Amino acid sequence: MGFSERETLVVDANAPGAIVSALNRAGFEVIGPTVESGSVVYGPISTGENLPRGFTDTQEPGHYRLNPHADGSYFGYVVGPHSWKRYLHPPAVRLFAARREGKGFALEAQPQEAPPRAFFGVRPCELAAIARQDRIFLGGAQPDPTYRTNREGAFLVAVQCGRAGGTCFCASMGTGPRAAAGFDLALTELSDGGRHEFVVEIGSPRGRDILAKVPHRLATEDDLNAAAAVTARAQAGMGRSLEAEGLPKALLAGLESPRWETTAARCLSCANCTMVCPTCFCTTVEDTTDLTGDHAERWRRWDSCFTLDFSYIHGGAVRRTTASRYRQWLTHKFATWFEQFGESGCVGCGRCITWCPAGIDVTEEARAFRTGSAPKERT
Ligand code: SF4
Ligand code: SF4
């Protein structure tokens, strides 16, 4: 659906704050971008003042810098180390507690409740990542109750991207830089030539209700063209791409390639890539008891295919080398995820490239296998 076919309005430069206030008044806890420790992260915001206005970022393999930007735009940066999965699929969840009672234990189920939340500033690749996690956590016969509670009723305010980050490759993955669906509201920031306004696409009836509380006017043809030019600029400026065609076959044909060892020689097995990835979903389960032995808890925590213990089964870990763990990650993301979920496990957000301390670039690794420059077998 193009800009002209959706109900589209224009709001002024104060609108981000006004939308945050309207969401607060409607009972939502608003989570949005904010600056912490030199990067854009997601956290509770209560006013437009909390947004990282006048910032832009530089991202390259293994490199992130947040810099001031003179134009005063609200969304001059792209995605940082956080993704929305920390709110939908939290890093640590208590599954249940148990209390000693006589000779047995009484189980206390974990209450499934979450405040109604609005996610403000969701980028198109992140909407795509949420859709992938919806399939993982809600698509099977046993929906995950924690994810379902957090996801149900979440209000999504998307922001269409006006510039590509140095590690973004969403255009080649078909997930950005413009989102066509999956949001309640979508903002496109127009901040060129002395103009500072937002074109807002309405994605749902409750999106319309929130925007009704913010001063607005109907978008003109010129506004729609200006908004289309914003995302076209981001697409034209995207320096990275990943060619997915033929990649699953090439990766699976190269399971014995020496390329895995070459990459593993750089990889620290630190798991950063999986922690920042908005689609990675692996977890481990830990049981704890207090010193009296009267109280026990079971927790689910994020885990990673890069940890040695993740593949531990009776007798030891089955993926003992970094090469085998890197291979597991890359082949799952770009090959076997298709078998499991019918699509790629990657949305092209670029986080794993930026936040890899060794600067390992998945687009380069994938290209090596797809073009045949990664030998298939050890010689
Ligand atoms: S694999 Fe990398 S680029 Fe793809 S979604 Fe995960 S973090 Fe983003
Ligand atoms: S690929 Fe990079 S981020 Fe991922 S485990 Fe290896 S060193 Fe860490």
mmCIF file of C-alpha atoms and ligand atoms in Angstrom:
data_model
loop_
_atom_site.group_PDB
_atom_site.id
_atom_site.type_symbol
_atom_site.label_atom_id
_atom_site.label_comp_id
_atom_site.label_asym_id
_atom_site.label_seq_id
_atom_site.Cartn_x
_atom_site.Cartn_y
_atom_site.Cartn_z
ATOM 1 C CA MET A 1 0.000 0.000 0.000
ATOM 2 C CA GLY A 2 1.476 3.402 -0.962
ATOM 3 C CA PHE A 3 1.272 6.639 0.954
ATOM 4 C CA SER A 4 -1.651 7.824 -1.167
ATOM 5 C CA GLU A 5 -3.859 4.807 -0.412
ATOM 6 C CA ARG A 6 -3.714 5.031 3.387
ATOM 7 C CA GLU A 7 -5.296 7.642 5.612
ATOM 8 C CA THR A 8 -2.416 10.065 5.978
ATOM 9 C CA LEU A 9 -2.164 13.240 8.055
ATOM 10 C CA VAL A 10 0.460 15.871 8.776
ATOM 11 C CA VAL A 11 1.482 16.994 12.259
ATOM 12 C CA ASP A 12 3.992 19.611 13.377
ATOM 13 C CA ALA A 13 7.412 19.289 15.045
ATOM 14 C CA ASN A 14 5.862 19.099 18.537
ATOM 15 C CA ALA A 15 3.913 15.982 17.609
ATOM 16 C CA PRO A 16 6.303 13.329 19.024
ATOM 17 C CA GLY A 17 5.835 14.807 22.513
ATOM 18 C CA ALA A 18 2.092 15.226 21.958
ATOM 19 C CA ILE A 19 1.745 11.591 20.834
ATOM 20 C CA VAL A 20 3.743 10.374 23.861
ATOM 21 C CA SER A 21 1.444 12.421 26.160
ATOM 22 C CA ALA A 22 -1.697 11.139 24.418
ATOM 23 C CA LEU A 23 -0.466 7.555 24.831
ATOM 24 C CA ASN A 24 0.316 8.189 28.523
ATOM 25 C CA ARG A 25 -3.174 9.593 29.046
ATOM 26 C CA ALA A 26 -4.653 6.551 27.296
ATOM 27 C CA GLY A 27 -2.966 4.368 29.947
ATOM 28 C CA PHE A 28 0.122 3.168 28.045
ATOM 29 C CA GLU A 29 3.598 2.988 29.490
ATOM 30 C CA VAL A 30 5.595 4.449 26.594
ATOM 31 C CA ILE A 31 8.945 2.877 25.729
ATOM 32 C CA GLY A 32 11.068 4.751 23.234
ATOM 33 C CA PRO A 33 14.571 5.714 22.152
ATOM 34 C CA THR A 34 16.692 7.608 24.612
ATOM 35 C CA VAL A 35 20.430 8.195 25.057
ATOM 36 C CA GLU A 36 22.387 6.213 27.614
ATOM 37 C CA SER A 37 26.139 5.571 27.808
ATOM 38 C CA GLY A 38 26.719 7.108 24.393
ATOM 39 C CA SER A 39 24.202 5.037 22.453
ATOM 40 C CA VAL A 40 20.508 5.071 21.609
ATOM 41 C CA VAL A 41 18.715 2.504 23.760
ATOM 42 C CA TYR A 42 15.060 1.826 24.543
ATOM 43 C CA GLY A 43 13.552 2.779 27.885
ATOM 44 C CA PRO A 44 10.509 4.421 29.462
ATOM 45 C CA ILE A 45 9.828 7.931 28.180
ATOM 46 C CA SER A 46 7.191 10.349 29.418
ATOM 47 C CA THR A 47 7.737 13.392 27.207
ATOM 48 C CA GLY A 48 9.176 14.335 23.830
ATOM 49 C CA GLU A 49 12.140 15.824 25.727
ATOM 50 C CA ASN A 50 13.320 12.276 26.488
ATOM 51 C CA LEU A 51 13.815 11.534 22.777
ATOM 52 C CA PRO A 52 17.379 11.780 21.373
ATOM 53 C CA ARG A 53 16.718 14.923 19.325
ATOM 54 C CA GLY A 54 19.644 16.308 17.299
ATOM 55 C CA PHE A 55 21.692 13.103 17.138
ATOM 56 C CA THR A 56 23.010 10.962 14.356
ATOM 57 C CA ASP A 57 25.114 7.813 14.464
ATOM 58 C CA THR A 58 28.105 6.364 12.659
ATOM 59 C CA GLN A 59 28.064 2.598 12.349
ATOM 60 C CA GLU A 60 30.625 0.286 10.772
ATOM 61 C CA PRO A 61 31.720 -3.285 11.505
ATOM 62 C CA GLY A 62 32.713 -3.250 15.190
ATOM 63 C CA HIS A 63 32.100 0.487 15.501
ATOM 64 C CA TYR A 64 29.296 2.719 16.863
ATOM 65 C CA ARG A 65 29.419 6.433 17.620
ATOM 66 C CA LEU A 66 26.571 8.760 18.492
ATOM 67 C CA ASN A 67 27.227 12.309 17.318
ATOM 68 C CA PRO A 68 25.350 15.577 17.751
ATOM 69 C CA HIS A 69 23.586 16.730 14.606
ATOM 70 C CA ALA A 70 22.731 20.348 13.998
ATOM 71 C CA ASP A 71 19.439 19.824 12.140
ATOM 72 C CA GLY A 72 17.376 19.175 15.287
ATOM 73 C CA SER A 73 15.617 16.141 13.852
ATOM 74 C CA TYR A 74 14.173 13.545 16.227
ATOM 75 C CA PHE A 75 15.111 10.466 14.234
ATOM 76 C CA GLY A 76 18.463 11.187 12.594
ATOM 77 C CA TYR A 77 19.979 7.933 13.911
ATOM 78 C CA VAL A 78 19.091 4.318 13.141
ATOM 79 C CA VAL A 79 18.886 1.235 15.383
ATOM 80 C CA GLY A 80 21.156 0.906 18.440
ATOM 81 C CA PRO A 81 22.099 -2.134 20.535
ATOM 82 C CA HIS A 82 18.610 -2.626 22.002
ATOM 83 C CA SER A 83 15.705 -4.174 20.170
ATOM 84 C CA TRP A 84 12.073 -4.546 21.228
ATOM 85 C CA LYS A 85 12.632 -8.209 22.064
ATOM 86 C CA ARG A 86 13.862 -7.118 25.509
ATOM 87 C CA TYR A 87 10.246 -6.072 26.218
ATOM 88 C CA LEU A 88 8.435 -8.841 24.327
ATOM 89 C CA HIS A 89 10.817 -11.733 25.086
ATOM 90 C CA PRO A 90 12.632 -10.372 28.184
ATOM 91 C CA PRO A 91 16.222 -11.407 29.020
ATOM 92 C CA ALA A 92 15.117 -13.073 32.297
ATOM 93 C CA VAL A 93 11.680 -14.439 33.164
ATOM 94 C CA ARG A 94 10.719 -16.283 36.341
ATOM 95 C CA LEU A 95 8.688 -19.266 35.195
ATOM 96 C CA PHE A 96 7.537 -20.397 38.630
ATOM 97 C CA ALA A 97 8.495 -20.567 42.307
ATOM 98 C CA ALA A 98 8.188 -23.484 44.704
ATOM 99 C CA ARG A 99 7.789 -23.350 48.480
ATOM 100 C CA ARG A 100 8.439 -26.250 50.840
ATOM 101 C CA GLU A 101 5.241 -27.429 52.519
ATOM 102 C CA GLY A 102 5.595 -30.377 54.889
ATOM 103 C CA LYS A 103 7.214 -33.180 52.915
ATOM 104 C CA GLY A 104 6.377 -31.683 49.560
ATOM 105 C CA PHE A 105 6.426 -28.416 47.608
ATOM 106 C CA ALA A 106 3.671 -26.017 46.674
ATOM 107 C CA LEU A 107 4.134 -24.498 43.233
ATOM 108 C CA GLU A 108 3.380 -20.824 42.684
ATOM 109 C CA ALA A 109 2.654 -20.077 39.058
ATOM 110 C CA GLN A 110 4.150 -16.882 37.685
ATOM 111 C CA PRO A 111 1.375 -14.331 37.127
ATOM 112 C CA GLN A 112 1.164 -13.396 33.430
ATOM 113 C CA GLU A 113 0.545 -9.695 33.445
ATOM 114 C CA ALA A 114 2.227 -6.738 31.774
ATOM 115 C CA PRO A 115 1.349 -3.049 31.703
ATOM 116 C CA PRO A 116 -0.186 -1.925 28.416
ATOM 117 C CA ARG A 117 2.834 -0.648 26.530
ATOM 118 C CA ALA A 118 3.381 1.586 23.543
ATOM 119 C CA PHE A 119 6.619 1.143 21.607
ATOM 120 C CA PHE A 120 7.580 4.491 20.148
ATOM 121 C CA GLY A 121 10.052 4.763 17.265
ATOM 122 C CA VAL A 122 9.896 1.199 15.898
ATOM 123 C CA ARG A 123 11.890 1.029 12.658
ATOM 124 C CA PRO A 124 10.637 -0.963 9.638
ATOM 125 C CA CYS A 125 13.232 -3.738 10.111
ATOM 126 C CA GLU A 126 12.114 -3.983 13.740
ATOM 127 C CA LEU A 127 8.469 -4.402 12.728
ATOM 128 C CA ALA A 128 9.660 -7.255 10.524
ATOM 129 C CA ALA A 129 11.611 -8.722 13.474
ATOM 130 C CA ILE A 130 8.507 -8.535 15.693
ATOM 131 C CA ALA A 131 6.515 -10.336 12.972
ATOM 132 C CA ARG A 132 9.176 -13.083 12.947
ATOM 133 C CA GLN A 133 9.083 -13.423 16.712
ATOM 134 C CA ASP A 134 5.256 -13.519 16.572
ATOM 135 C CA ARG A 135 5.598 -16.589 14.344
ATOM 136 C CA ILE A 136 8.143 -18.193 16.695
ATOM 137 C CA PHE A 137 6.328 -17.565 19.968
ATOM 138 C CA LEU A 138 2.676 -17.506 18.928
ATOM 139 C CA GLY A 139 2.611 -19.558 15.728
ATOM 140 C CA GLY A 140 2.796 -23.085 17.154
ATOM 141 C CA ALA A 141 0.412 -25.288 19.082
ATOM 142 C CA GLN A 142 1.803 -23.986 22.406
ATOM 143 C CA PRO A 143 1.999 -20.172 22.317
ATOM 144 C CA ASP A 144 4.485 -18.715 24.788
ATOM 145 C CA PRO A 145 2.417 -17.110 27.583
ATOM 146 C CA THR A 146 5.038 -14.469 28.489
ATOM 147 C CA TYR A 147 5.448 -13.309 24.908
ATOM 148 C CA ARG A 148 1.704 -13.363 24.346
ATOM 149 C CA THR A 149 1.050 -11.220 27.416
ATOM 150 C CA ASN A 150 3.695 -8.695 26.420
ATOM 151 C CA ARG A 151 2.667 -8.610 22.774
ATOM 152 C CA GLU A 152 -1.104 -8.473 23.132
ATOM 153 C CA GLY A 153 -2.270 -4.898 23.100
ATOM 154 C CA ALA A 154 1.203 -3.424 22.458
ATOM 155 C CA PHE A 155 0.733 -0.150 20.572
ATOM 156 C CA LEU A 156 3.326 0.339 17.815
ATOM 157 C CA VAL A 157 4.428 3.791 16.656
ATOM 158 C CA ALA A 158 6.730 3.192 13.690
ATOM 159 C CA VAL A 159 9.259 5.607 12.244
ATOM 160 C CA GLN A 160 10.090 5.321 8.552
ATOM 161 C CA CYS A 161 13.834 5.644 7.959
ATOM 162 C CA GLY A 162 15.258 8.770 6.335
ATOM 163 C CA ARG A 163 18.850 7.601 6.235
ATOM 164 C CA ALA A 164 20.585 4.242 6.137
ATOM 165 C CA GLY A 165 23.035 3.367 8.884
ATOM 166 C CA GLY A 166 26.500 2.174 7.886
ATOM 167 C CA THR A 167 25.633 -1.480 8.527
ATOM 168 C CA CYS A 168 21.947 -1.566 7.446
ATOM 169 C CA PHE A 169 20.900 -3.890 4.615
ATOM 170 C CA CYS A 170 17.118 -4.020 5.108
ATOM 171 C CA ALA A 171 16.372 -3.049 1.482
ATOM 172 C CA SER A 172 17.909 -6.283 0.200
ATOM 173 C CA MET A 173 15.975 -8.291 2.805
ATOM 174 C CA GLY A 174 12.658 -6.654 1.823
ATOM 175 C CA THR A 175 12.096 -5.310 5.344
ATOM 176 C CA GLY A 176 12.761 -1.571 4.949
ATOM 177 C CA PRO A 177 13.476 1.303 4.857
ATOM 178 C CA ARG A 178 9.711 1.850 4.654
ATOM 179 C CA ALA A 179 7.095 -0.214 6.484
ATOM 180 C CA ALA A 180 3.766 -0.729 4.785
ATOM 181 C CA ALA A 181 1.900 -2.472 7.627
ATOM 182 C CA GLY A 182 2.121 -3.836 11.150
ATOM 183 C CA PHE A 183 1.883 -0.501 13.021
ATOM 184 C CA ASP A 184 -0.776 1.629 14.668
ATOM 185 C CA LEU A 185 0.867 4.864 13.529
ATOM 186 C CA ALA A 186 3.878 5.456 11.272
ATOM 187 C CA LEU A 187 5.767 8.743 11.268
ATOM 188 C CA THR A 188 7.908 10.079 8.439
ATOM 189 C CA GLU A 189 10.012 13.019 9.565
ATOM 190 C CA LEU A 190 10.305 15.869 7.056
ATOM 191 C CA SER A 191 13.158 18.066 8.224
ATOM 192 C CA ASP A 192 14.636 19.541 5.063
ATOM 193 C CA GLY A 193 14.827 23.120 3.839
ATOM 194 C CA GLY A 194 13.587 24.834 7.010
ATOM 195 C CA ARG A 195 10.525 22.576 7.175
ATOM 196 C CA HIS A 196 9.978 20.368 10.223
ATOM 197 C CA GLU A 197 6.806 18.287 10.155
ATOM 198 C CA PHE A 198 5.763 14.647 10.209
ATOM 199 C CA VAL A 199 3.610 12.748 7.765
ATOM 200 C CA VAL A 200 1.629 10.196 9.792
ATOM 201 C CA GLU A 201 0.069 7.066 8.352
ATOM 202 C CA ILE A 202 -2.819 5.673 10.366
ATOM 203 C CA GLY A 203 -2.530 1.896 10.692
ATOM 204 C CA SER A 204 -5.420 1.046 13.026
ATOM 205 C CA PRO A 205 -8.585 2.490 14.607
ATOM 206 C CA ARG A 206 -6.779 3.007 17.928
ATOM 207 C CA GLY A 207 -3.977 4.770 16.044
ATOM 208 C CA ARG A 208 -6.627 7.112 14.671
ATOM 209 C CA ASP A 209 -8.012 7.677 18.195
ATOM 210 C CA ILE A 210 -4.575 8.685 19.520
ATOM 211 C CA LEU A 211 -3.867 10.981 16.589
ATOM 212 C CA ALA A 212 -7.269 12.645 17.007
ATOM 213 C CA LYS A 213 -5.827 14.123 20.239
ATOM 214 C CA VAL A 214 -2.893 15.721 18.393
ATOM 215 C CA PRO A 215 -3.293 18.830 16.181
ATOM 216 C CA HIS A 216 -3.157 17.693 12.556
ATOM 217 C CA ARG A 217 -4.210 18.425 8.986
ATOM 218 C CA LEU A 218 -4.849 16.205 5.985
ATOM 219 C CA ALA A 219 -1.766 15.396 3.897
ATOM 220 C CA THR A 220 -1.539 16.917 0.425
ATOM 221 C CA GLU A 221 -0.022 15.320 -2.655
ATOM 222 C CA ASP A 222 3.158 17.342 -1.993
ATOM 223 C CA ASP A 223 3.384 15.995 1.573
ATOM 224 C CA LEU A 224 3.023 12.430 0.304
ATOM 225 C CA ASN A 225 5.717 12.967 -2.311
ATOM 226 C CA ALA A 226 8.029 14.504 0.315
ATOM 227 C CA ALA A 227 7.479 11.484 2.595
ATOM 228 C CA ALA A 228 8.153 9.049 -0.248
ATOM 229 C CA ALA A 229 11.385 10.938 -1.014
ATOM 230 C CA VAL A 230 12.561 10.453 2.599
ATOM 231 C CA THR A 231 12.552 6.657 2.423
ATOM 232 C CA ALA A 232 13.791 6.690 -1.175
ATOM 233 C CA ARG A 233 16.825 8.637 0.085
ATOM 234 C CA ALA A 234 17.475 6.003 2.761
ATOM 235 C CA GLN A 235 17.176 3.220 0.206
ATOM 236 C CA ALA A 236 19.539 4.967 -2.228
ATOM 237 C CA GLY A 237 22.101 5.525 0.554
ATOM 238 C CA MET A 238 22.206 1.909 1.755
ATOM 239 C CA GLY A 239 25.740 0.687 1.172
ATOM 240 C CA ARG A 240 25.290 -2.953 2.167
ATOM 241 C CA SER A 241 23.181 -5.741 0.732
ATOM 242 C CA LEU A 242 22.711 -9.443 1.115
ATOM 243 C CA GLU A 243 21.615 -11.597 -1.798
ATOM 244 C CA ALA A 244 19.403 -14.269 -0.246
ATOM 245 C CA GLU A 245 18.668 -16.101 -3.512
ATOM 246 C CA GLY A 246 20.471 -19.455 -3.461
ATOM 247 C CA LEU A 247 22.066 -18.762 -0.080
ATOM 248 C CA PRO A 248 20.463 -21.614 1.932
ATOM 249 C CA LYS A 249 21.659 -24.178 -0.613
ATOM 250 C CA ALA A 250 25.146 -22.658 -0.765
ATOM 251 C CA LEU A 251 25.510 -22.601 3.029
ATOM 252 C CA LEU A 252 24.309 -26.165 3.497
ATOM 253 C CA ALA A 253 26.595 -27.363 0.687
ATOM 254 C CA GLY A 254 29.505 -25.735 2.497
ATOM 255 C CA LEU A 255 29.143 -27.290 5.957
ATOM 256 C CA GLU A 256 32.686 -28.669 5.688
ATOM 257 C CA SER A 257 34.191 -25.483 4.265
ATOM 258 C CA PRO A 258 37.490 -24.247 5.774
ATOM 259 C CA ARG A 259 35.879 -20.782 5.750
ATOM 260 C CA TRP A 260 34.292 -21.568 9.135
ATOM 261 C CA GLU A 261 37.737 -21.921 10.719
ATOM 262 C CA THR A 262 38.970 -18.738 9.035
ATOM 263 C CA THR A 263 36.066 -16.760 10.497
ATOM 264 C CA ALA A 264 36.348 -18.532 13.847
ATOM 265 C CA ALA A 265 39.965 -17.361 14.096
ATOM 266 C CA ARG A 266 38.530 -13.827 14.433
ATOM 267 C CA CYS A 267 35.365 -14.689 16.401
ATOM 268 C CA LEU A 268 35.573 -14.323 20.187
ATOM 269 C CA SER A 269 32.487 -16.472 20.798
ATOM 270 C CA CYS A 270 31.252 -13.528 22.884
ATOM 271 C CA ALA A 271 27.577 -13.942 21.801
ATOM 272 C CA ASN A 272 27.129 -10.178 21.233
ATOM 273 C CA CYS A 273 25.650 -10.858 17.800
ATOM 274 C CA THR A 274 22.891 -13.060 19.214
ATOM 275 C CA MET A 275 22.139 -10.718 22.135
ATOM 276 C CA VAL A 276 21.625 -7.689 19.875
ATOM 277 C CA CYS A 277 19.817 -9.624 17.129
ATOM 278 C CA PRO A 278 16.096 -8.781 17.201
ATOM 279 C CA THR A 279 15.068 -12.250 15.999
ATOM 280 C CA CYS A 280 17.392 -14.559 18.009
ATOM 281 C CA PHE A 281 15.265 -16.293 20.594
ATOM 282 C CA CYS A 282 17.310 -19.047 22.276
ATOM 283 C CA THR A 283 17.056 -19.448 26.022
ATOM 284 C CA THR A 284 18.279 -21.632 28.842
ATOM 285 C CA VAL A 285 16.502 -22.623 32.038
ATOM 286 C CA GLU A 286 18.072 -22.212 35.481
ATOM 287 C CA ASP A 287 16.835 -23.503 38.825
ATOM 288 C CA THR A 288 17.881 -21.737 42.032
ATOM 289 C CA THR A 289 17.231 -22.455 45.693
ATOM 290 C CA ASP A 290 17.721 -20.304 48.769
ATOM 291 C CA LEU A 291 20.101 -21.357 51.557
ATOM 292 C CA THR A 292 17.318 -22.887 53.645
ATOM 293 C CA GLY A 293 16.167 -25.102 50.796
ATOM 294 C CA ASP A 294 12.590 -23.929 51.457
ATOM 295 C CA HIS A 295 12.259 -21.783 48.375
ATOM 296 C CA ALA A 296 13.176 -22.572 44.777
ATOM 297 C CA GLU A 297 12.662 -20.736 41.530
ATOM 298 C CA ARG A 298 12.917 -21.597 37.852
ATOM 299 C CA TRP A 299 14.084 -18.839 35.509
ATOM 300 C CA ARG A 300 14.299 -18.624 31.756
ATOM 301 C CA ARG A 301 17.220 -16.533 30.500
ATOM 302 C CA TRP A 302 18.472 -15.536 27.073
ATOM 303 C CA ASP A 303 21.180 -17.883 25.887
ATOM 304 C CA SER A 304 23.186 -18.101 22.707
ATOM 305 C CA CYS A 305 24.403 -20.754 20.276
ATOM 306 C CA PHE A 306 27.847 -19.185 20.860
ATOM 307 C CA THR A 307 28.098 -20.455 24.452
ATOM 308 C CA LEU A 308 29.714 -23.831 25.030
ATOM 309 C CA ASP A 309 26.974 -24.920 27.411
ATOM 310 C CA PHE A 310 24.194 -24.234 24.945
ATOM 311 C CA SER A 311 24.845 -27.508 23.115
ATOM 312 C CA TYR A 312 25.573 -29.469 26.294
ATOM 313 C CA ILE A 313 23.875 -32.841 26.346
ATOM 314 C CA HIS A 314 24.673 -35.987 28.299
ATOM 315 C CA GLY A 315 28.437 -36.460 27.988
ATOM 316 C CA GLY A 316 29.375 -32.924 26.966
ATOM 317 C CA ALA A 317 28.830 -30.142 24.474
ATOM 318 C CA VAL A 318 28.331 -31.150 20.852
ATOM 319 C CA ARG A 319 29.561 -27.843 19.431
ATOM 320 C CA ARG A 320 32.964 -27.582 21.083
ATOM 321 C CA THR A 321 34.706 -25.295 18.619
ATOM 322 C CA THR A 322 34.034 -21.668 17.784
ATOM 323 C CA ALA A 323 33.880 -22.689 14.114
ATOM 324 C CA SER A 324 31.021 -25.113 14.818
ATOM 325 C CA ARG A 325 29.165 -22.473 16.832
ATOM 326 C CA TYR A 326 29.587 -19.768 14.192
ATOM 327 C CA ARG A 327 28.448 -22.261 11.553
ATOM 328 C CA GLN A 328 25.375 -23.096 13.630
ATOM 329 C CA TRP A 329 24.462 -19.420 13.901
ATOM 330 C CA LEU A 330 24.950 -18.483 10.246
ATOM 331 C CA THR A 331 23.316 -21.597 8.813
ATOM 332 C CA HIS A 332 20.330 -21.259 11.131
ATOM 333 C CA LYS A 333 19.786 -17.561 10.341
ATOM 334 C CA PHE A 334 20.138 -17.874 6.583
ATOM 335 C CA ALA A 335 19.281 -21.488 5.730
ATOM 336 C CA THR A 336 17.495 -23.756 8.215
ATOM 337 C CA TRP A 337 15.280 -20.918 9.505
ATOM 338 C CA PHE A 338 13.486 -21.269 6.134
ATOM 339 C CA GLU A 339 12.774 -24.940 6.900
ATOM 340 C CA GLN A 340 11.568 -24.046 10.384
ATOM 341 C CA PHE A 341 9.572 -20.867 9.747
ATOM 342 C CA GLY A 342 9.376 -20.444 5.968
ATOM 343 C CA GLU A 343 11.472 -17.264 5.837
ATOM 344 C CA SER A 344 14.898 -15.850 6.665
ATOM 345 C CA GLY A 345 15.910 -15.372 10.300
ATOM 346 C CA CYS A 346 17.510 -12.047 9.391
ATOM 347 C CA VAL A 347 15.809 -8.708 8.789
ATOM 348 C CA GLY A 348 18.950 -6.788 7.778
ATOM 349 C CA CYS A 349 19.135 -4.462 10.798
ATOM 350 C CA GLY A 350 22.954 -4.622 10.843
ATOM 351 C CA ARG A 351 23.262 -4.834 14.640
ATOM 352 C CA CYS A 352 25.340 -8.025 14.607
ATOM 353 C CA ILE A 353 27.863 -6.281 12.331
ATOM 354 C CA THR A 354 28.101 -3.077 14.373
ATOM 355 C CA TRP A 355 28.283 -4.774 17.769
ATOM 356 C CA CYS A 356 30.668 -7.578 16.820
ATOM 357 C CA PRO A 357 33.932 -6.619 18.526
ATOM 358 C CA ALA A 358 35.823 -8.407 15.750
ATOM 359 C CA GLY A 359 33.875 -6.615 13.014
ATOM 360 C CA ILE A 360 32.661 -9.854 11.416
ATOM 361 C CA ASP A 361 30.134 -8.945 8.734
ATOM 362 C CA VAL A 362 27.340 -11.427 7.938
ATOM 363 C CA THR A 363 26.859 -9.916 4.492
ATOM 364 C CA GLU A 364 30.497 -10.684 3.659
ATOM 365 C CA GLU A 365 30.278 -14.208 5.085
ATOM 366 C CA ALA A 366 27.077 -14.917 3.169
ATOM 367 C CA ARG A 367 28.575 -13.531 -0.039
ATOM 368 C CA ALA A 368 31.610 -15.804 0.297
ATOM 369 C CA PHE A 369 29.353 -18.875 0.332
ATOM 370 C CA ARG A 370 26.940 -17.653 -2.330
ATOM 371 C CA THR A 371 29.617 -16.682 -4.837
ATOM 372 C CA GLY A 372 31.684 -19.794 -4.222
ATOM 373 C CA SER A 373 34.714 -17.958 -2.820
ATOM 374 C CA ALA A 374 34.272 -20.047 0.342
ATOM 375 C CA PRO A 375 35.576 -23.524 -0.597
ATOM 376 C CA LYS A 376 33.029 -26.281 0.090
ATOM 377 C CA GLU A 377 35.435 -28.848 1.545
ATOM 378 C CA ARG A 378 38.612 -28.918 3.528
ATOM 379 C CA THR A 379 41.545 -29.827 1.264
HETATM 380 S S1 SF4 B 1 21.394 -11.507 11.844
HETATM 381 FE FE1 SF4 B 1 22.323 -9.475 12.199
HETATM 382 S S2 SF4 B 1 21.481 -8.157 10.587
HETATM 383 FE FE2 SF4 B 1 20.202 -10.002 10.671
HETATM 384 S S3 SF4 B 1 18.486 -9.464 12.054
HETATM 385 FE FE3 SF4 B 1 20.088 -10.421 13.346
HETATM 386 S S4 SF4 B 1 21.335 -8.713 14.088
HETATM 387 FE FE4 SF4 B 1 20.103 -7.921 12.386
HETATM 388 S S1 SF4 B 2 30.582 -13.194 15.462
HETATM 389 FE FE1 SF4 B 2 31.357 -11.371 16.593
HETATM 390 S S2 SF4 B 2 29.680 -10.831 18.007
HETATM 391 FE FE2 SF4 B 2 29.300 -12.935 17.303
HETATM 392 S S3 SF4 B 2 30.271 -14.258 18.834
HETATM 393 FE FE3 SF4 B 2 31.802 -13.923 17.224
HETATM 394 S S4 SF4 B 2 32.994 -12.119 17.932
HETATM 395 FE FE4 SF4 B 2 31.104 -12.169 19.158
#
